[in-house]
mmCIF file with all atom_site columns, C-alpha atoms in Angstrom:
data_model
loop_
_atom_site.group_PDB
_atom_site.id
_atom_site.type_symbol
_atom_site.label_atom_id
_atom_site.label_alt_id
_atom_site.label_comp_id
_atom_site.label_asym_id
_atom_site.label_entity_id
_atom_site.label_seq_id
_atom_site.pdbx_PDB_ins_code
_atom_site.Cartn_x
_atom_site.Cartn_y
_atom_site.Cartn_z
_atom_site.occupancy
_atom_site.B_iso_or_equiv
_atom_site.pdbx_formal_charge
_atom_site.auth_seq_id
_atom_site.auth_comp_id
_atom_site.auth_asym_id
_atom_site.auth_atom_id
_atom_site.pdbx_PDB_model_num
ATOM 1   C CA . MET A 1 1   ? -83.949  1.855   -37.604 1.00 75.00 ? 166 MET A CA 1
ATOM 2   C CA . PRO A 1 2   ? -87.588  3.361   -37.496 1.00 81.00 ? 167 PRO A CA 1
ATOM 3   C CA . THR A 1 3   ? -88.644  6.439   -38.954 1.00 89.00 ? 168 THR A CA 1
ATOM 4   C CA . TYR A 1 4   ? -92.053  8.065   -38.815 1.00 91.00 ? 169 TYR A CA 1
ATOM 5   C CA . ARG A 1 5   ? -93.655  10.875  -39.958 1.00 94.00 ? 170 ARG A CA 1
ATOM 6   C CA . TRP A 1 6   ? -95.837  13.997  -38.362 1.00 96.00 ? 171 TRP A CA 1
ATOM 7   C CA . ARG A 1 7   ? -98.954  14.633  -40.142 1.00 97.00 ? 172 ARG A CA 1
ATOM 8   C CA . LEU A 1 8   ? -100.649 16.708  -37.606 1.00 97.00 ? 173 LEU A CA 1
ATOM 9   C CA . ARG A 1 9   ? -100.968 19.820  -40.030 1.00 96.00 ? 174 ARG A CA 1
ATOM 10  C CA . GLU A 1 10  ? -102.042 17.391  -43.030 1.00 96.00 ? 175 GLU A CA 1
ATOM 11  C CA . LEU A 1 11  ? -104.866 16.081  -41.017 1.00 97.00 ? 176 LEU A CA 1
ATOM 12  C CA . MET A 1 12  ? -105.890 19.564  -39.629 1.00 97.00 ? 177 MET A CA 1
ATOM 13  C CA . ALA A 1 13  ? -106.208 20.795  -42.902 1.00 96.00 ? 178 ALA A CA 1
ATOM 14  C CA . ALA A 1 14  ? -108.610 17.963  -43.766 1.00 96.00 ? 179 ALA A CA 1
ATOM 15  C CA . HIS A 1 15  ? -110.673 18.706  -41.298 1.00 96.00 ? 180 HIS A CA 1
ATOM 16  C CA . GLY A 1 16  ? -110.933 22.286  -42.034 1.00 96.00 ? 181 GLY A CA 1
ATOM 17  C CA . LEU A 1 17  ? -108.555 23.461  -39.165 1.00 96.00 ? 182 LEU A CA 1
ATOM 18  C CA . PHE A 1 18  ? -106.018 25.887  -41.080 1.00 94.00 ? 183 PHE A CA 1
ATOM 19  C CA . THR A 1 19  ? -104.381 27.798  -38.231 1.00 95.00 ? 184 THR A CA 1
ATOM 20  C CA . THR A 1 20  ? -102.781 26.638  -34.986 1.00 94.00 ? 185 THR A CA 1
ATOM 21  C CA . THR A 1 21  ? -104.626 28.637  -32.802 1.00 94.00 ? 186 THR A CA 1
ATOM 22  C CA . ALA A 1 22  ? -107.906 27.193  -33.962 1.00 95.00 ? 187 ALA A CA 1
ATOM 23  C CA . LEU A 1 23  ? -106.345 23.896  -32.301 1.00 96.00 ? 188 LEU A CA 1
ATOM 24  C CA . VAL A 1 24  ? -106.172 25.651  -28.924 1.00 96.00 ? 189 VAL A CA 1
ATOM 25  C CA . PRO A 1 25  ? -109.682 25.770  -27.456 1.00 97.00 ? 190 PRO A CA 1
ATOM 26  C CA . LEU A 1 26  ? -110.232 22.345  -28.873 1.00 97.00 ? 191 LEU A CA 1
ATOM 27  C CA . LEU A 1 27  ? -107.702 20.938  -27.006 1.00 98.00 ? 192 LEU A CA 1
ATOM 28  C CA . THR A 1 28  ? -109.056 22.794  -23.942 1.00 97.00 ? 193 THR A CA 1
ATOM 29  C CA . GLU A 1 29  ? -112.405 21.151  -24.306 1.00 97.00 ? 194 GLU A CA 1
ATOM 30  C CA . ARG A 1 30  ? -110.716 17.873  -23.559 1.00 97.00 ? 195 ARG A CA 1
ATOM 31  C CA . GLY A 1 31  ? -108.758 19.264  -20.575 1.00 97.00 ? 196 GLY A CA 1
ATOM 32  C CA . ILE A 1 32  ? -105.383 19.921  -22.380 1.00 97.00 ? 197 ILE A CA 1
ATOM 33  C CA . GLU A 1 33  ? -104.018 23.168  -21.549 1.00 96.00 ? 198 GLU A CA 1
ATOM 34  C CA . LEU A 1 34  ? -101.294 24.240  -23.818 1.00 96.00 ? 199 LEU A CA 1
ATOM 35  C CA . SER A 1 35  ? -100.282 27.916  -24.848 1.00 95.00 ? 200 SER A CA 1
ATOM 36  C CA . ALA A 1 36  ? -100.298 29.185  -28.287 1.00 95.00 ? 201 ALA A CA 1
ATOM 37  C CA . SER A 1 37  ? -97.187  28.814  -28.821 1.00 95.00 ? 202 SER A CA 1
ATOM 38  C CA . GLN A 1 38  ? -96.623  25.327  -27.424 1.00 96.00 ? 203 GLN A CA 1
ATOM 39  C CA . VAL A 1 39  ? -99.633  24.379  -29.961 1.00 96.00 ? 204 VAL A CA 1
ATOM 40  C CA . HIS A 1 40  ? -97.691  26.227  -32.694 1.00 97.00 ? 205 HIS A CA 1
ATOM 41  C CA . ARG A 1 41  ? -94.496  24.267  -32.106 1.00 96.00 ? 206 ARG A CA 1
ATOM 42  C CA . LEU A 1 42  ? -96.903  21.121  -31.963 1.00 96.00 ? 207 LEU A CA 1
ATOM 43  C CA . VAL A 1 43  ? -98.176  21.529  -35.144 1.00 96.00 ? 208 VAL A CA 1
ATOM 44  C CA . THR A 1 44  ? -95.280  22.986  -37.171 1.00 95.00 ? 209 THR A CA 1
ATOM 45  C CA . GLN A 1 45  ? -92.374  20.736  -35.530 1.00 95.00 ? 210 GLN A CA 1
ATOM 46  C CA . THR A 1 46  ? -92.150  17.103  -35.290 1.00 94.00 ? 211 THR A CA 1
ATOM 47  C CA . PRO A 1 47  ? -92.498  16.259  -31.494 1.00 94.00 ? 212 PRO A CA 1
ATOM 48  C CA . GLU A 1 48  ? -89.565  13.677  -30.015 1.00 91.00 ? 213 GLU A CA 1
ATOM 49  C CA . ARG A 1 49  ? -92.169  13.368  -27.072 1.00 93.00 ? 214 ARG A CA 1
ATOM 50  C CA . LEU A 1 50  ? -95.523  13.183  -26.768 1.00 94.00 ? 215 LEU A CA 1
ATOM 51  C CA . ASN A 1 51  ? -97.642  13.246  -23.837 1.00 96.00 ? 216 ASN A CA 1
ATOM 52  C CA . LEU A 1 52  ? -100.478 10.296  -24.550 1.00 97.00 ? 217 LEU A CA 1
ATOM 53  C CA . THR A 1 53  ? -103.235 12.258  -23.175 1.00 97.00 ? 218 THR A CA 1
ATOM 54  C CA . VAL A 1 54  ? -102.488 14.919  -25.543 1.00 97.00 ? 219 VAL A CA 1
ATOM 55  C CA . LEU A 1 55  ? -101.993 11.940  -28.504 1.00 97.00 ? 220 LEU A CA 1
ATOM 56  C CA . ALA A 1 56  ? -105.532 10.524  -27.395 1.00 98.00 ? 221 ALA A CA 1
ATOM 57  C CA . ALA A 1 57  ? -106.767 14.389  -27.546 1.00 98.00 ? 222 ALA A CA 1
ATOM 58  C CA . LEU A 1 58  ? -105.357 14.852  -30.950 1.00 98.00 ? 223 LEU A CA 1
ATOM 59  C CA . CYS A 1 59  ? -106.958 11.479  -32.219 1.00 97.00 ? 224 CYS A CA 1
ATOM 60  C CA . ASP A 1 60  ? -110.035 12.788  -30.933 1.00 98.00 ? 225 ASP A CA 1
ATOM 61  C CA . ILE A 1 61  ? -110.349 15.822  -32.223 1.00 97.00 ? 226 ILE A CA 1
ATOM 62  C CA . LEU A 1 62  ? -109.071 14.844  -35.752 1.00 97.00 ? 227 LEU A CA 1
ATOM 63  C CA . GLU A 1 63  ? -111.122 11.646  -35.827 1.00 97.00 ? 228 GLU A CA 1
ATOM 64  C CA . CYS A 1 64  ? -108.283 9.413   -36.612 1.00 97.00 ? 229 CYS A CA 1
ATOM 65  C CA . THR A 1 65  ? -105.689 6.524   -34.797 1.00 97.00 ? 230 THR A CA 1
ATOM 66  C CA . PRO A 1 66  ? -102.293 7.258   -33.802 1.00 97.00 ? 231 PRO A CA 1
ATOM 67  C CA . ALA A 1 67  ? -101.280 5.219   -36.828 1.00 95.00 ? 232 ALA A CA 1
ATOM 68  C CA . ASP A 1 68  ? -102.939 8.077   -39.330 1.00 97.00 ? 233 ASP A CA 1
ATOM 69  C CA . LEU A 1 69  ? -101.002 10.554  -37.120 1.00 97.00 ? 234 LEU A CA 1
ATOM 70  C CA . ILE A 1 70  ? -98.112  9.176   -36.975 1.00 95.00 ? 235 ILE A CA 1
ATOM 71  C CA . PRO A 1 71  ? -97.153  6.660   -39.475 1.00 95.00 ? 236 PRO A CA 1
ATOM 72  C CA . THR A 1 72  ? -93.992  4.482   -39.151 1.00 91.00 ? 237 THR A CA 1
ATOM 73  C CA . ASP A 1 73  ? -91.491  2.783   -41.505 1.00 88.00 ? 238 ASP A CA 1
ATOM 74  C CA . VAL A 1 74  ? -88.805  0.275   -40.025 1.00 78.00 ? 239 VAL A CA 1
ATOM 75  C CA . GLN A 1 75  ? -86.263  -0.929  -42.215 1.00 70.00 ? 240 GLN A CA 1
ATOM 76  C CA . THR A 1 76  ? -83.788  -3.497  -41.372 1.00 61.00 ? 241 THR A CA 1
ATOM 77  C CA . GLN A 1 77  ? -80.197  -3.001  -41.022 1.00 57.00 ? 242 GLN A CA 1
ATOM 78  C CA . VAL A 1 78  ? -79.760  -4.864  -44.387 1.00 59.00 ? 243 VAL A CA 1
ATOM 79  C CA . GLU A 1 79  ? -82.196  -2.858  -46.099 1.00 55.00 ? 244 GLU A CA 1
ATOM 80  C CA . GLN A 1 80  ? -80.747  0.114   -45.000 1.00 52.00 ? 245 GLN A CA 1
ATOM 81  C CA . VAL A 1 81  ? -77.527  -1.150  -46.374 1.00 56.00 ? 246 VAL A CA 1
ATOM 82  C CA . ALA A 1 82  ? -78.957  -2.318  -49.756 1.00 56.00 ? 247 ALA A CA 1
ATOM 83  C CA . VAL A 1 83  ? -80.626  0.759   -50.625 1.00 61.00 ? 248 VAL A CA 1
ATOM 84  C CA . GLY A 1 84  ? -78.955  1.737   -53.885 1.00 62.00 ? 249 GLY A CA 1
ATOM 85  C CA . VAL A 1 85  ? -76.338  -1.031  -54.064 1.00 62.00 ? 250 VAL A CA 1
ATOM 86  C CA . PRO A 1 86  ? -76.791  -2.692  -57.792 1.00 64.00 ? 251 PRO A CA 1
ATOM 87  C CA . VAL A 1 87  ? -77.919  -6.247  -57.628 1.00 62.00 ? 252 VAL A CA 1
ATOM 88  C CA . LEU A 1 88  ? -75.567  -8.728  -58.957 1.00 61.00 ? 253 LEU A CA 1
ATOM 89  C CA . ASP A 1 89  ? -77.413  -10.764 -62.047 1.00 65.00 ? 254 ASP A CA 1
ATOM 90  C CA . MET A 1 90  ? -76.064  -14.441 -61.275 1.00 63.00 ? 255 MET A CA 1
ATOM 91  C CA . ALA A 1 91  ? -77.116  -15.297 -64.314 1.00 66.00 ? 256 ALA A CA 1
ATOM 92  C CA . ALA A 1 92  ? -75.110  -13.281 -66.439 1.00 67.00 ? 257 ALA A CA 1
ATOM 93  C CA . VAL A 1 93  ? -72.049  -14.504 -64.277 1.00 66.00 ? 258 VAL A CA 1
ATOM 94  C CA . GLY A 1 94  ? -72.611  -18.107 -65.096 1.00 70.00 ? 259 GLY A CA 1
ATOM 95  C CA . ARG A 1 95  ? -71.615  -21.151 -63.175 1.00 72.00 ? 260 ARG A CA 1
ATOM 96  C CA . PRO A 1 96  ? -68.331  -21.178 -61.196 1.00 71.00 ? 261 PRO A CA 1
ATOM 97  C CA . ARG A 1 97  ? -65.621  -23.270 -62.450 1.00 77.00 ? 262 ARG A CA 1
ATOM 98  C CA . ARG A 1 98  ? -63.668  -25.750 -60.218 1.00 80.00 ? 263 ARG A CA 1
ATOM 99  C CA . ALA A 1 99  ? -60.488  -24.540 -58.888 1.00 78.00 ? 264 ALA A CA 1
ATOM 100 C CA . ARG A 1 100 ? -57.065  -26.381 -60.265 1.00 81.00 ? 265 ARG A CA 1
ATOM 101 C CA . VAL A 1 101 ? -54.485  -26.793 -57.457 1.00 82.00 ? 266 VAL A CA 1
ATOM 102 C CA . ARG A 1 102 ? -51.127  -27.028 -58.936 1.00 83.00 ? 267 ARG A CA 1
ATOM 103 C CA . PRO A 1 103 ? -47.920  -28.245 -56.862 1.00 83.00 ? 268 PRO A CA 1
ATOM 104 C CA . ASP A 1 104 ? -45.421  -25.544 -56.540 1.00 79.00 ? 269 ASP A CA 1
ATOM 105 C CA . ALA A 1 105 ? -42.496  -25.696 -59.058 1.00 64.00 ? 270 ALA A CA 1
#
């Protein structure tokens, strides 16, 4: 299952942008018209959907790539199940023994 992080606030701080309202004019310069409340939600919440034009503008403003802004991690089904499950040390178990089949008495 893929997981991701939304690093907009972190990257904004790295570029000296500490308020959500500071982002509004920078987006407007790039043709993105969002209200202050929309920008606030974009910064403070992880979006479920994101317009690619907005993503491109954010990457331009923050001088980053989409991968910098949204790092992803994909775990396979096996990895998800195996997390927290102790690993069996086969050396401690020893060699398996051959089964003896006895006739019914």
